[in-house]
GROMACS .gro file of C-alpha atoms in nm:
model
  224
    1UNK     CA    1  -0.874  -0.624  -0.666
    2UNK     CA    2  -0.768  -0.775  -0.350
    3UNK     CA    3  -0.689  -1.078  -0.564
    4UNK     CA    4  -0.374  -0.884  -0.636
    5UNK     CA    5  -0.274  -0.870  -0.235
    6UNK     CA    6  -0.007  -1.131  -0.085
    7UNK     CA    7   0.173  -1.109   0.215
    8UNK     CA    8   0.521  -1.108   0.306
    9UNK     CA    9   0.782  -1.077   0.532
   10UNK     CA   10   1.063  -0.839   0.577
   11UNK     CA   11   1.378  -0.870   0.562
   12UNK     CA   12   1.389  -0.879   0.986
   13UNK     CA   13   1.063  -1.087   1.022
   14UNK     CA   14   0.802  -0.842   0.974
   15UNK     CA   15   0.469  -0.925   0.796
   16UNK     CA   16   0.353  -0.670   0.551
   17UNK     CA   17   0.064  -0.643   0.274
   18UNK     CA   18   0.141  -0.537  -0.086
   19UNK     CA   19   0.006  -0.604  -0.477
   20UNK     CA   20   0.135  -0.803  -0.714
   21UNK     CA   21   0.147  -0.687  -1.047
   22UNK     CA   22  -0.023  -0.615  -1.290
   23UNK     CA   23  -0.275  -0.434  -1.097
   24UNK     CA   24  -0.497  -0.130  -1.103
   25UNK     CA   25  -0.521   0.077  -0.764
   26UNK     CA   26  -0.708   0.355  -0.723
   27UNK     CA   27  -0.650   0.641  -0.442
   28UNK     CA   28  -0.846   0.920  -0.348
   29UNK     CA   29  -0.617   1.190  -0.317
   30UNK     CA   30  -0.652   1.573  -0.142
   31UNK     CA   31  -0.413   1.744  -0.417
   32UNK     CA   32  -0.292   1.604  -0.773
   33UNK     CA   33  -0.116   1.799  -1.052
   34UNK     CA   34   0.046   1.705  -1.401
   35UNK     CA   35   0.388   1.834  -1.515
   36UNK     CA   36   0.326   1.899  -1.878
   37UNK     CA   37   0.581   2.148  -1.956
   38UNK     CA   38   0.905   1.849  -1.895
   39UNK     CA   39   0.757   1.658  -2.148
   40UNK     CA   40   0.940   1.853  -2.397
   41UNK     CA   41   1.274   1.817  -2.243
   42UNK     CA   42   1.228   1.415  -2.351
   43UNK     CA   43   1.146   1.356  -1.968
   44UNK     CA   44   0.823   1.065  -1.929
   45UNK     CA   45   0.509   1.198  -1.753
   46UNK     CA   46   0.518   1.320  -1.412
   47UNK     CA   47   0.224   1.346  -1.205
   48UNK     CA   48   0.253   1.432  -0.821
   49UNK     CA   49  -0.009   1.391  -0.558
   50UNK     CA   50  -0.067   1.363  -0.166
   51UNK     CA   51  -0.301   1.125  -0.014
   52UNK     CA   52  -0.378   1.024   0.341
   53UNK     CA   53  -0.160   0.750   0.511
   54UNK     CA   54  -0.492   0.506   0.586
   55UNK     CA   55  -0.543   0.552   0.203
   56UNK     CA   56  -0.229   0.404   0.101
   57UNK     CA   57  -0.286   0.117   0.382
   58UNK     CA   58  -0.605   0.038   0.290
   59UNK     CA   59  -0.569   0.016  -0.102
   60UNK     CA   60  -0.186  -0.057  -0.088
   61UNK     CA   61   0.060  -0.073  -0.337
   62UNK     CA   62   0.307  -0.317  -0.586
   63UNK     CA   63   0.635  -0.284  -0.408
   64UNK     CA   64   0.889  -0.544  -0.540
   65UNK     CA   65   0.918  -0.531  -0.834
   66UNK     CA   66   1.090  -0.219  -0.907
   67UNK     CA   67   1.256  -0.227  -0.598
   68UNK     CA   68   1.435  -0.529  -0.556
   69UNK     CA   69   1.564  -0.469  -0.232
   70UNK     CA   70   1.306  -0.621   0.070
   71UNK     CA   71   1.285  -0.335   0.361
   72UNK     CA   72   1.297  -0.397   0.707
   73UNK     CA   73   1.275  -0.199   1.053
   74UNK     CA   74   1.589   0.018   1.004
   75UNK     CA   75   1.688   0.318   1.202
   76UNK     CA   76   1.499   0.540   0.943
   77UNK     CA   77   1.216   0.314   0.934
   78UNK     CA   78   1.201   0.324   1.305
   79UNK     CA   79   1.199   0.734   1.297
   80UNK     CA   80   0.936   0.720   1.063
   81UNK     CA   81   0.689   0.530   1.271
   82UNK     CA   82   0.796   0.740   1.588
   83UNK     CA   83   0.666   1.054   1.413
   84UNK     CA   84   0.375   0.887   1.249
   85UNK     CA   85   0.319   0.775   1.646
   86UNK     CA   86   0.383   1.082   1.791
   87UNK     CA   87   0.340   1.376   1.544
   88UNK     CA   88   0.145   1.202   1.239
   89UNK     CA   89   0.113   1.582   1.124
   90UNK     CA   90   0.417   1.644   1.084
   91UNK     CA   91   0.509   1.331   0.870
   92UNK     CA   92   0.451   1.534   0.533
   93UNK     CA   93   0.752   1.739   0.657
   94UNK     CA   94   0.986   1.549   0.737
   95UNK     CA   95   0.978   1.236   0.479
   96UNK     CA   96   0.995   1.213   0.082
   97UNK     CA   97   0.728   1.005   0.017
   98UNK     CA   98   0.735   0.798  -0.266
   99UNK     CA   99   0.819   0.726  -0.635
  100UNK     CA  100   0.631   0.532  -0.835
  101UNK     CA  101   0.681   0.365  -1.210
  102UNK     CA  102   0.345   0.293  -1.354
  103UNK     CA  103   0.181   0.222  -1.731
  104UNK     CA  104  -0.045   0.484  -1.689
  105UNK     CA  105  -0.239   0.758  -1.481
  106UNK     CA  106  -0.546   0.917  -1.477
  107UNK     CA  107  -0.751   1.175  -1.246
  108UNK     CA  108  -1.052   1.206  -1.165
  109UNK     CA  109  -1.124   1.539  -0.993
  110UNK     CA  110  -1.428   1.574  -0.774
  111UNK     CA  111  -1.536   1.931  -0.863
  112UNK     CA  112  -1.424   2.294  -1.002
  113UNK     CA  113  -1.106   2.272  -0.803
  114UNK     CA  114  -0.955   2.018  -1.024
  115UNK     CA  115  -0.696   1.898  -0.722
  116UNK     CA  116  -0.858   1.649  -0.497
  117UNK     CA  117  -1.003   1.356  -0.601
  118UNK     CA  118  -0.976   0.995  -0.751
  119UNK     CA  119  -0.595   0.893  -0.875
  120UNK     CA  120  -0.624   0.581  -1.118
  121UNK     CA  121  -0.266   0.411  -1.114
  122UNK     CA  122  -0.237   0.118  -1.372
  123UNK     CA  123   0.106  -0.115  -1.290
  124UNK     CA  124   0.235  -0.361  -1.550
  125UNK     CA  125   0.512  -0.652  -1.489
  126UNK     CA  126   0.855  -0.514  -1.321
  127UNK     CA  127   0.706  -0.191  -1.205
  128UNK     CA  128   0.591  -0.058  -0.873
  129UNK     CA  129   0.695   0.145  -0.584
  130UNK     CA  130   1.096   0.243  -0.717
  131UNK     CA  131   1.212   0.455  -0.395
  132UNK     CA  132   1.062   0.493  -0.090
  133UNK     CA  133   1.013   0.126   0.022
  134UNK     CA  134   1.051   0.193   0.364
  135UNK     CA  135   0.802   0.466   0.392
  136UNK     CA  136   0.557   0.219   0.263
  137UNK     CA  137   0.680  -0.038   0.471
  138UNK     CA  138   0.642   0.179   0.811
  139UNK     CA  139   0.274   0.312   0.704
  140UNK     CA  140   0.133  -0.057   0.629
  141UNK     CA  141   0.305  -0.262   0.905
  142UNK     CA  142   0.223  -0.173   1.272
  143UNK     CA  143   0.112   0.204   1.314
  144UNK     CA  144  -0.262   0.261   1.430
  145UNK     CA  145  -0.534   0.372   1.209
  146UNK     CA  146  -0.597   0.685   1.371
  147UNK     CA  147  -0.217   0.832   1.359
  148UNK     CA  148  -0.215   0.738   0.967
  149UNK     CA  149  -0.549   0.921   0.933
  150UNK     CA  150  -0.346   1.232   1.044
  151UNK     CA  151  -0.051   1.151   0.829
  152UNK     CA  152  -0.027   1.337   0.461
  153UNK     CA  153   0.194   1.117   0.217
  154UNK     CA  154   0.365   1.288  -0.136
  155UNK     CA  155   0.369   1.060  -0.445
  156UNK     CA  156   0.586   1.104  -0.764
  157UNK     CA  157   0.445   0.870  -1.020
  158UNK     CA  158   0.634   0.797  -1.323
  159UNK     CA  159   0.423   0.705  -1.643
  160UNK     CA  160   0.649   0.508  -1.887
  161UNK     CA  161   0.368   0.301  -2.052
  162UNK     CA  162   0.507   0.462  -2.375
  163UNK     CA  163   0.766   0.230  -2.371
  164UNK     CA  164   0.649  -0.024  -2.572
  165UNK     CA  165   0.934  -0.268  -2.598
  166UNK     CA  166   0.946  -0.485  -2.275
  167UNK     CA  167   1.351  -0.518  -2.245
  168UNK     CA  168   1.351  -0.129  -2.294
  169UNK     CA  169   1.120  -0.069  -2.028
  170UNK     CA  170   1.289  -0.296  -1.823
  171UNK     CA  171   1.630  -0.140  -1.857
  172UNK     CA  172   1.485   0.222  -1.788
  173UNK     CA  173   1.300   0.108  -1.469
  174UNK     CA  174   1.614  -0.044  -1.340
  175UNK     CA  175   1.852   0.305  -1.443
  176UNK     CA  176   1.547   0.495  -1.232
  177UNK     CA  177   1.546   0.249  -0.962
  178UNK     CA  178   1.906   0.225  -0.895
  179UNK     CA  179   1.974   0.601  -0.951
  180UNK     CA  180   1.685   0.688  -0.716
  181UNK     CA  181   1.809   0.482  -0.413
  182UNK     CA  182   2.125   0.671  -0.409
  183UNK     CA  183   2.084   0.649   0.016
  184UNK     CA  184   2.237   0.247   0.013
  185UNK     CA  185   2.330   0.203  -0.348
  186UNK     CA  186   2.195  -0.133  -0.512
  187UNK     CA  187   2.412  -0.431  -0.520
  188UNK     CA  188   2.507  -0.598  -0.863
  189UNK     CA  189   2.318  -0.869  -0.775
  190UNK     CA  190   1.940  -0.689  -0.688
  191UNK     CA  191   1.986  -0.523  -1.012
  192UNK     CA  192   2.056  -0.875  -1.183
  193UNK     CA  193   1.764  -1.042  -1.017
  194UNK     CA  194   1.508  -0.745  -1.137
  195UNK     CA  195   1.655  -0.775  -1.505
  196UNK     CA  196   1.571  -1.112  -1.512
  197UNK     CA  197   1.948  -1.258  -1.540
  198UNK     CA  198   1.908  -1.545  -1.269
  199UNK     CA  199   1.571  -1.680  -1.373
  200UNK     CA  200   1.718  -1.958  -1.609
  201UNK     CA  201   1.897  -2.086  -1.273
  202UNK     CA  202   1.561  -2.069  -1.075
  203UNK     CA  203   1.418  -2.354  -1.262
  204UNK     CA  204   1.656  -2.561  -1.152
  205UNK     CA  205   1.770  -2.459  -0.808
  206UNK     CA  206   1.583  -2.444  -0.490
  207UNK     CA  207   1.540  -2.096  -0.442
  208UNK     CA  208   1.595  -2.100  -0.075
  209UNK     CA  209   1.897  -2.206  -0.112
  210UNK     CA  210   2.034  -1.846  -0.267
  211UNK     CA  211   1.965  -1.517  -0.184
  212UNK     CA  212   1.908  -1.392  -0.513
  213UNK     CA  213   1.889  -1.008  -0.397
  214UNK     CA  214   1.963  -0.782  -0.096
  215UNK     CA  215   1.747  -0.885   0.227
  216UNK     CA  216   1.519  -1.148   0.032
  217UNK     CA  217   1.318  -1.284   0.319
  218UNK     CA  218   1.175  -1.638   0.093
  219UNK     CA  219   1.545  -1.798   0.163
  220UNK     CA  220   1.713  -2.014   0.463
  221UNK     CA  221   1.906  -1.838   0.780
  222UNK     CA  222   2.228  -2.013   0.616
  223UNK     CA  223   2.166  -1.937   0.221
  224UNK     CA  224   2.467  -1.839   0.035
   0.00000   0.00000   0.00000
């Protein structure tokens, strides 16, 4: 579906591929396991998983929208791509991956083992990559093929497709969102945007003219 791929630009100037939603992406991945037992404790579905850096750049992933907040090459980010330079082994160690909010997820192991194979990720409107923006940003930007080949990733994905009521799911993607990036808190205003508050004054404003969330790269040098 590389319908569903645009690119953008970060918040600092840097071009970067990711999906818009809704989209399907499918990853094969070297370990996968379900949490079954927290579904009792009224907690959504949890599966984790760990797939190859050149995976994740090659099928890539929805990113904002349900993290409003554009990345950019920040101190971290810059760390990140030094190790996946320098020690791509060692990148599984020392970063925490990602979280994603999907619809739905399936697996599709490719023998007895029941651990590695094909991850089937299904992302409806407002959800996407929720925390860990930056590590997507710094394995799809710049870093060569053969360092990301070395470099093991660890996804959380978050399956809330049994939230049928839109403004519900909404509300409960935005609570995880802004309670996950706990590192630089979300401003009022991110959280606005991704709940949909401003989009009555996009149809009649230039939006280049306002920077309706934190770092959003579509606007003017000088927009208020």
């Amino acid at each position: 579906m590389e319908d569903d791929v645009v690119t953008r630009k970060s918040e600092d100037g840097h071009k970067y591929d990711a999906r818009t939603v809704p989209t399907i992406v499918d990853l094969e991945v070297l370990d996968y396991f379900k949490h079954e037992t927290i579904e009792s404790y009224d907690a959504f579905p949890v599966h984790h998983f760990y797939v190859l850096g050149s995976e994740i750049k090659q099928a890539k992933l929805p990113l904002w929208e349900a993290n409003p907040r554009e990345p950019s090459r920040t101190g971290p980010v810059r760390a990140m791509e030094t190790t996946l330079v320098n020690q791509p082994e060692d990148f599984v160690k020392k970063n925490n991956g990602m979280t994603l909010i999907c619809d739905r997820v399936s697996f599709d192991p490719v023998d007895s083992n029941h651990v590695n194979g094909t991850v089937r990720i299904s992302f409806s409107e407002g959800e996407g990559i929720c925390n860990g923006g930056h590590t997507y940003f710094a394995l799809v930007s710049q870093i060569p093929d053969h360092c990301l080949q070395k470099s093991l990733v660890r996804i959380e994905a978050i399956d809330v497709g049994e939230l049928e009521n839109d403004e519900k799911k909404s509300s409960v993607i935005v609570d995880i969102s802004s309670a996950r990036n706990t590192h630089k808190q979300l401003q009022d205003r991110s959280i606005s945007d991704q709940l949909g508050h401003f989009d009555i004054f996009k149809q009649q404003i230039d939006n280049k003219m306002i920077s309706w969330r934190e770092g959003d790269a579509n606007v003017y040098d000088d927009a208020i």
